[in-house]
Amino acid sequence: MPLRLLCLHGWGTNINILQSQLSALISDLHQDNTATFYLIEGEVDSVPGPGIEGFHEGPYYSYYHFPQPLSTPSEAATESLLHAYDRLYRVLAEDGPFDGLLGFSHGGTLAAGFLIHHAKLHPHSDPPVRCAVFINALPPFRMDAADPGSDPASDPVPVVDEDLHGYINIPTVSVGGAKDPLCRYSVALHRLCHSALATWVLHGRGHDVPRDRRDVALIAAAIRKLAVQVQVRVSMGCW
Protein backbone atom coordinates (compact mmCIF):
# COMPACT_ATOMS: atom_id res chain seq x y z
CA MET A 1 0.00 0.00 0.00
CA PRO A 2 1.30 3.48 -0.83
CA LEU A 3 1.92 6.09 1.80
CA ARG A 4 -1.00 8.49 1.95
CA LEU A 5 0.38 11.95 2.64
CA LEU A 6 -1.58 14.99 3.78
CA CYS A 7 0.15 17.94 2.09
CA LEU A 8 0.43 21.52 3.34
CA HIS A 9 1.47 24.49 1.21
CA GLY A 10 3.70 27.46 1.94
CA TRP A 11 2.75 30.87 3.30
CA GLY A 12 0.84 33.08 0.89
CA THR A 13 0.17 30.39 -1.69
CA ASN A 14 -2.60 27.83 -2.36
CA ILE A 15 -3.09 24.20 -3.29
CA ASN A 16 -2.76 24.88 -7.03
CA ILE A 17 0.68 26.36 -6.43
CA LEU A 18 1.67 23.43 -4.21
CA GLN A 19 0.43 20.97 -6.84
CA SER A 20 2.69 22.69 -9.37
CA GLN A 21 5.64 22.77 -6.98
CA LEU A 22 5.29 19.06 -6.17
CA SER A 23 4.44 17.91 -9.70
CA ALA A 24 7.82 16.35 -10.51
CA LEU A 25 8.07 14.62 -7.13
CA ILE A 26 4.49 13.34 -7.37
CA SER A 27 5.18 11.98 -10.86
CA ASP A 28 8.29 10.15 -9.66
CA LEU A 29 6.61 8.57 -6.64
CA HIS A 30 3.51 7.58 -8.62
CA GLN A 31 5.65 5.43 -10.93
CA ASP A 32 5.99 2.67 -8.35
CA ASN A 33 2.97 3.60 -6.21
CA THR A 34 5.15 4.75 -3.30
CA ALA A 35 2.85 7.56 -2.21
CA THR A 36 -0.38 9.41 -2.88
CA PHE A 37 -0.88 13.07 -2.09
CA TYR A 38 -3.92 14.83 -0.59
CA LEU A 39 -3.66 18.62 -0.52
CA ILE A 40 -5.60 20.97 1.74
CA GLU A 41 -5.71 24.74 1.47
CA GLY A 42 -5.20 27.31 4.19
CA GLU A 43 -8.17 29.33 5.42
CA VAL A 44 -6.42 32.59 6.36
CA ASP A 45 -6.31 35.23 3.61
CA SER A 46 -2.74 36.25 2.93
CA VAL A 47 -0.56 38.43 0.78
CA PRO A 48 1.42 36.40 -1.78
CA GLY A 49 4.50 34.72 -0.38
CA PRO A 50 8.04 35.56 -1.51
CA GLY A 51 8.55 35.05 -5.23
CA ILE A 52 4.90 34.16 -5.85
CA GLU A 53 3.30 37.35 -7.17
CA GLY A 54 3.52 37.64 -10.94
CA PHE A 55 4.19 33.93 -11.37
CA HIS A 56 1.16 32.29 -9.75
CA GLU A 57 -2.44 33.44 -9.53
CA GLY A 58 -4.24 33.94 -6.24
CA PRO A 59 -6.13 33.97 -4.04
CA TYR A 60 -3.37 33.34 -1.52
CA TYR A 61 -3.74 31.68 1.86
CA SER A 62 -1.93 30.59 4.99
CA TYR A 63 -3.01 28.10 7.64
CA TYR A 64 -2.70 30.54 10.55
CA HIS A 65 -1.58 34.10 11.18
CA PHE A 66 2.05 33.87 10.13
CA PRO A 67 4.57 34.48 11.46
CA GLN A 68 3.58 34.30 15.09
CA PRO A 69 4.64 37.62 16.70
CA LEU A 70 7.63 37.72 19.04
CA SER A 71 7.68 40.99 20.95
CA THR A 72 3.91 41.47 21.26
CA PRO A 73 2.25 38.02 21.42
CA SER A 74 -1.48 38.25 20.81
CA GLU A 75 -4.37 36.06 21.84
CA ALA A 76 -5.70 36.20 18.29
CA ALA A 77 -2.44 34.85 16.85
CA THR A 78 -2.36 32.00 19.36
CA GLU A 79 -6.00 31.14 18.67
CA SER A 80 -5.28 31.12 14.95
CA LEU A 81 -2.48 28.58 15.42
CA LEU A 82 -4.59 26.37 17.70
CA HIS A 83 -7.41 26.51 15.16
CA ALA A 84 -4.98 25.25 12.51
CA TYR A 85 -4.02 22.34 14.77
CA ASP A 86 -7.69 21.54 15.39
CA ARG A 87 -8.32 21.58 11.66
CA LEU A 88 -5.53 19.05 11.10
CA TYR A 89 -7.11 16.76 13.69
CA ARG A 90 -10.44 17.14 11.89
CA VAL A 91 -9.01 16.44 8.43
CA LEU A 92 -7.11 13.40 9.72
CA ALA A 93 -10.33 12.06 11.25
CA GLU A 94 -12.75 12.90 8.44
CA ASP A 95 -10.63 12.47 5.31
CA GLY A 96 -8.15 9.89 6.56
CA PRO A 97 -6.59 7.61 7.31
CA PHE A 98 -3.28 9.25 6.44
CA ASP A 99 0.16 7.78 6.95
CA GLY A 100 1.98 11.08 7.13
CA LEU A 101 2.24 14.81 6.72
CA LEU A 102 4.18 16.60 4.00
CA GLY A 103 4.73 20.31 4.40
CA PHE A 104 6.60 22.90 2.39
CA SER A 105 7.98 25.93 4.28
CA HIS A 106 5.07 27.34 6.35
CA GLY A 107 3.22 24.05 5.86
CA GLY A 108 6.20 22.14 7.23
CA THR A 109 6.39 24.45 10.23
CA LEU A 110 2.70 23.78 10.87
CA ALA A 111 3.25 20.02 10.56
CA ALA A 112 6.18 20.06 13.00
CA GLY A 113 4.33 22.25 15.47
CA PHE A 114 1.28 19.99 15.27
CA LEU A 115 3.32 16.87 16.03
CA ILE A 116 5.02 18.58 18.99
CA HIS A 117 1.71 20.00 20.23
CA HIS A 118 0.12 16.54 20.13
CA ALA A 119 3.05 14.87 21.90
CA LYS A 120 2.94 17.43 24.70
CA LEU A 121 -0.82 17.13 25.17
CA HIS A 122 -0.95 13.34 24.83
CA PRO A 123 2.43 11.99 25.99
CA HIS A 124 1.16 8.42 26.33
CA SER A 125 -0.78 8.28 23.05
CA ASP A 126 0.36 7.30 19.57
CA PRO A 127 1.38 10.13 17.24
CA PRO A 128 -1.41 11.33 14.94
CA VAL A 129 0.53 10.10 11.86
CA ARG A 130 3.29 7.57 11.18
CA CYS A 131 5.76 9.78 9.32
CA ALA A 132 6.47 13.31 8.12
CA VAL A 133 8.27 15.10 5.29
CA PHE A 134 9.51 18.65 5.89
CA ILE A 135 10.61 20.57 2.76
CA ASN A 136 12.51 23.82 3.34
CA ALA A 137 10.67 24.15 6.64
CA LEU A 138 11.52 25.89 9.89
CA PRO A 139 10.84 24.69 13.42
CA PRO A 140 8.01 26.51 15.20
CA PHE A 141 9.22 30.08 15.58
CA ARG A 142 8.21 33.66 16.24
CA MET A 143 9.25 36.76 14.35
CA ASP A 144 8.11 40.36 14.26
CA ALA A 145 7.18 41.75 10.86
CA ALA A 146 9.67 44.13 9.28
CA ASP A 147 8.86 47.83 9.37
CA PRO A 148 8.02 49.26 5.93
CA GLY A 149 11.07 50.88 4.40
CA SER A 150 13.46 49.52 7.01
CA ASP A 151 17.03 48.51 6.26
CA PRO A 152 16.91 44.80 5.26
CA ALA A 153 20.08 44.23 7.30
CA SER A 154 18.12 45.15 10.42
CA ASP A 155 15.03 43.10 9.60
CA PRO A 156 13.85 40.71 12.32
CA VAL A 157 15.01 37.11 12.14
CA PRO A 158 13.13 33.95 13.18
CA VAL A 159 13.46 33.04 16.85
CA VAL A 160 12.87 29.31 17.33
CA ASP A 161 10.52 28.37 20.15
CA GLU A 162 11.92 26.70 23.25
CA ASP A 163 11.14 23.20 24.55
CA LEU A 164 10.85 21.46 21.18
CA HIS A 165 13.27 18.55 21.60
CA GLY A 166 12.21 14.95 22.10
CA TYR A 167 8.71 15.11 20.65
CA ILE A 168 9.02 14.08 16.98
CA ASN A 169 9.61 10.35 17.33
CA ILE A 170 8.40 9.05 13.98
CA PRO A 171 10.30 8.46 10.72
CA THR A 172 10.98 11.78 9.01
CA VAL A 173 12.58 13.26 5.92
CA SER A 174 13.88 16.82 6.22
CA VAL A 175 14.82 18.62 3.02
CA GLY A 176 16.89 21.79 2.80
CA GLY A 177 18.21 23.94 -0.02
CA ALA A 178 21.94 24.63 -0.37
CA LYS A 179 21.13 28.14 -1.66
CA ASP A 180 18.30 28.80 0.80
CA PRO A 181 19.16 31.59 3.29
CA LEU A 182 16.94 29.73 5.77
CA CYS A 183 18.69 26.36 5.36
CA ARG A 184 20.13 26.46 8.88
CA TYR A 185 16.57 26.45 10.19
CA SER A 186 15.77 23.37 8.10
CA VAL A 187 18.81 21.73 9.71
CA ALA A 188 17.51 22.80 13.13
CA LEU A 189 14.16 21.14 12.42
CA HIS A 190 15.92 17.97 11.28
CA ARG A 191 17.81 17.89 14.58
CA LEU A 192 14.52 18.00 16.50
CA CYS A 193 13.57 14.65 14.96
CA HIS A 194 14.49 11.25 16.42
CA SER A 195 18.03 10.74 15.13
CA ALA A 196 17.62 7.02 14.40
CA LEU A 197 14.52 7.67 12.29
CA ALA A 198 15.48 10.93 10.56
CA THR A 199 16.81 11.37 7.01
CA TRP A 200 18.38 14.61 5.76
CA VAL A 201 18.38 15.64 2.09
CA LEU A 202 20.19 18.71 0.74
CA HIS A 203 19.11 19.86 -2.71
CA GLY A 204 20.96 22.35 -4.85
CA ARG A 205 18.37 25.11 -5.03
CA GLY A 206 16.99 27.85 -2.80
CA HIS A 207 13.76 28.18 -0.84
CA ASP A 208 11.61 26.16 -3.20
CA VAL A 209 10.71 22.62 -4.17
CA PRO A 210 13.24 21.47 -6.78
CA ARG A 211 11.96 20.02 -10.03
CA ASP A 212 15.23 19.09 -11.71
CA ARG A 213 15.86 15.38 -12.21
CA ARG A 214 18.79 15.02 -9.80
CA ASP A 215 17.21 16.74 -6.81
CA VAL A 216 13.81 15.14 -7.35
CA ALA A 217 15.52 11.73 -7.42
CA LEU A 218 17.26 12.48 -4.10
CA ILE A 219 14.03 13.47 -2.37
CA ALA A 220 12.07 10.61 -3.91
CA ALA A 221 14.69 8.09 -2.74
CA ALA A 222 14.43 9.45 0.80
CA ILE A 223 10.63 9.12 0.73
CA ARG A 224 10.92 5.55 -0.55
CA LYS A 225 13.21 4.84 2.40
CA LEU A 226 10.60 6.48 4.63
CA ALA A 227 7.91 4.18 3.26
CA VAL A 228 10.03 1.14 4.13
CA GLN A 229 10.63 2.48 7.65
CA VAL A 230 6.89 2.87 8.14
CA GLN A 231 6.17 -0.64 6.85
CA VAL A 232 8.80 -2.14 9.16
CA ARG A 233 7.44 -0.30 12.19
CA VAL A 234 3.89 -1.39 11.36
CA SER A 235 5.02 -5.02 11.05
CA MET A 236 6.74 -4.69 14.44
CA GLY A 237 3.51 -3.50 16.02
CA CYS A 238 4.72 0.03 16.76
CA TRP A 239 1.21 1.29 15.97
mmCIF file with all atom_site columns, C-alpha atoms in Angstrom, residues 5-22 37-43 48-50 60-64 101-111 133-138 208-209:
data_model
loop_
_atom_site.group_PDB
_atom_site.id
_atom_site.type_symbol
_atom_site.label_atom_id
_atom_site.label_alt_id
_atom_site.label_comp_id
_atom_site.label_asym_id
_atom_site.label_entity_id
_atom_site.label_seq_id
_atom_site.pdbx_PDB_ins_code
_atom_site.Cartn_x
_atom_site.Cartn_y
_atom_site.Cartn_z
_atom_site.occupancy
_atom_site.B_iso_or_equiv
_atom_site.pdbx_formal_charge
_atom_site.auth_seq_id
_atom_site.auth_comp_id
_atom_site.auth_asym_id
_atom_site.auth_atom_id
_atom_site.pdbx_PDB_model_num
ATOM 1  C CA . LEU A 1 5   ? 0.381  11.953 2.644  1.00 0.00 ? 5   LEU A CA 1
ATOM 2  C CA . LEU A 1 6   ? -1.580 14.993 3.783  1.00 0.00 ? 6   LEU A CA 1
ATOM 3  C CA . CYS A 1 7   ? 0.151  17.941 2.095  1.00 0.00 ? 7   CYS A CA 1
ATOM 4  C CA . LEU A 1 8   ? 0.430  21.519 3.345  1.00 0.00 ? 8   LEU A CA 1
ATOM 5  C CA . HIS A 1 9   ? 1.472  24.488 1.207  1.00 0.00 ? 9   HIS A CA 1
ATOM 6  C CA . GLY A 1 10  ? 3.700  27.457 1.943  1.00 0.00 ? 10  GLY A CA 1
ATOM 7  C CA . TRP A 1 11  ? 2.753  30.865 3.303  1.00 0.00 ? 11  TRP A CA 1
ATOM 8  C CA . GLY A 1 12  ? 0.842  33.082 0.893  1.00 0.00 ? 12  GLY A CA 1
ATOM 9  C CA . THR A 1 13  ? 0.167  30.391 -1.693 1.00 0.00 ? 13  THR A CA 1
ATOM 10 C CA . ASN A 1 14  ? -2.596 27.833 -2.359 1.00 0.00 ? 14  ASN A CA 1
ATOM 11 C CA . ILE A 1 15  ? -3.093 24.198 -3.294 1.00 0.00 ? 15  ILE A CA 1
ATOM 12 C CA . ASN A 1 16  ? -2.762 24.875 -7.028 1.00 0.00 ? 16  ASN A CA 1
ATOM 13 C CA . ILE A 1 17  ? 0.676  26.355 -6.428 1.00 0.00 ? 17  ILE A CA 1
ATOM 14 C CA . LEU A 1 18  ? 1.670  23.430 -4.208 1.00 0.00 ? 18  LEU A CA 1
ATOM 15 C CA . GLN A 1 19  ? 0.429  20.974 -6.837 1.00 0.00 ? 19  GLN A CA 1
ATOM 16 C CA . SER A 1 20  ? 2.686  22.686 -9.367 1.00 0.00 ? 20  SER A CA 1
ATOM 17 C CA . GLN A 1 21  ? 5.643  22.765 -6.978 1.00 0.00 ? 21  GLN A CA 1
ATOM 18 C CA . LEU A 1 22  ? 5.288  19.061 -6.169 1.00 0.00 ? 22  LEU A CA 1
ATOM 19 C CA . PHE A 1 37  ? -0.881 13.073 -2.093 1.00 0.00 ? 37  PHE A CA 1
ATOM 20 C CA . TYR A 1 38  ? -3.919 14.827 -0.591 1.00 0.00 ? 38  TYR A CA 1
ATOM 21 C CA . LEU A 1 39  ? -3.659 18.620 -0.518 1.00 0.00 ? 39  LEU A CA 1
ATOM 22 C CA . ILE A 1 40  ? -5.601 20.970 1.744  1.00 0.00 ? 40  ILE A CA 1
ATOM 23 C CA . GLU A 1 41  ? -5.714 24.742 1.472  1.00 0.00 ? 41  GLU A CA 1
ATOM 24 C CA . GLY A 1 42  ? -5.200 27.314 4.188  1.00 0.00 ? 42  GLY A CA 1
ATOM 25 C CA . GLU A 1 43  ? -8.166 29.327 5.420  1.00 0.00 ? 43  GLU A CA 1
ATOM 26 C CA . PRO A 1 48  ? 1.424  36.404 -1.775 1.00 0.00 ? 48  PRO A CA 1
ATOM 27 C CA . GLY A 1 49  ? 4.500  34.717 -0.375 1.00 0.00 ? 49  GLY A CA 1
ATOM 28 C CA . PRO A 1 50  ? 8.038  35.564 -1.511 1.00 0.00 ? 50  PRO A CA 1
ATOM 29 C CA . TYR A 1 60  ? -3.369 33.344 -1.515 1.00 0.00 ? 60  TYR A CA 1
ATOM 30 C CA . TYR A 1 61  ? -3.737 31.681 1.862  1.00 0.00 ? 61  TYR A CA 1
ATOM 31 C CA . SER A 1 62  ? -1.931 30.589 4.988  1.00 0.00 ? 62  SER A CA 1
ATOM 32 C CA . TYR A 1 63  ? -3.013 28.101 7.645  1.00 0.00 ? 63  TYR A CA 1
ATOM 33 C CA . TYR A 1 64  ? -2.696 30.541 10.546 1.00 0.00 ? 64  TYR A CA 1
ATOM 34 C CA . LEU A 1 101 ? 2.236  14.809 6.717  1.00 0.00 ? 101 LEU A CA 1
ATOM 35 C CA . LEU A 1 102 ? 4.183  16.600 3.995  1.00 0.00 ? 102 LEU A CA 1
ATOM 36 C CA . GLY A 1 103 ? 4.730  20.314 4.400  1.00 0.00 ? 103 GLY A CA 1
ATOM 37 C CA . PHE A 1 104 ? 6.603  22.904 2.392  1.00 0.00 ? 104 PHE A CA 1
ATOM 38 C CA . SER A 1 105 ? 7.979  25.928 4.281  1.00 0.00 ? 105 SER A CA 1
ATOM 39 C CA . HIS A 1 106 ? 5.073  27.339 6.350  1.00 0.00 ? 106 HIS A CA 1
ATOM 40 C CA . GLY A 1 107 ? 3.223  24.054 5.861  1.00 0.00 ? 107 GLY A CA 1
ATOM 41 C CA . GLY A 1 108 ? 6.199  22.135 7.229  1.00 0.00 ? 108 GLY A CA 1
ATOM 42 C CA . THR A 1 109 ? 6.394  24.446 10.232 1.00 0.00 ? 109 THR A CA 1
ATOM 43 C CA . LEU A 1 110 ? 2.702  23.782 10.873 1.00 0.00 ? 110 LEU A CA 1
ATOM 44 C CA . ALA A 1 111 ? 3.253  20.018 10.562 1.00 0.00 ? 111 ALA A CA 1
ATOM 45 C CA . VAL A 1 133 ? 8.271  15.101 5.291  1.00 0.00 ? 133 VAL A CA 1
ATOM 46 C CA . PHE A 1 134 ? 9.506  18.652 5.887  1.00 0.00 ? 134 PHE A CA 1
ATOM 47 C CA . ILE A 1 135 ? 10.613 20.568 2.760  1.00 0.00 ? 135 ILE A CA 1
ATOM 48 C CA . ASN A 1 136 ? 12.513 23.821 3.343  1.00 0.00 ? 136 ASN A CA 1
ATOM 49 C CA . ALA A 1 137 ? 10.669 24.148 6.640  1.00 0.00 ? 137 ALA A CA 1
ATOM 50 C CA . LEU A 1 138 ? 11.521 25.895 9.891  1.00 0.00 ? 138 LEU A CA 1
ATOM 51 C CA . ASP A 1 208 ? 11.613 26.158 -3.198 1.00 0.00 ? 208 ASP A CA 1
ATOM 52 C CA . VAL A 1 209 ? 10.710 22.616 -4.171 1.00 0.00 ? 209 VAL A CA 1
#
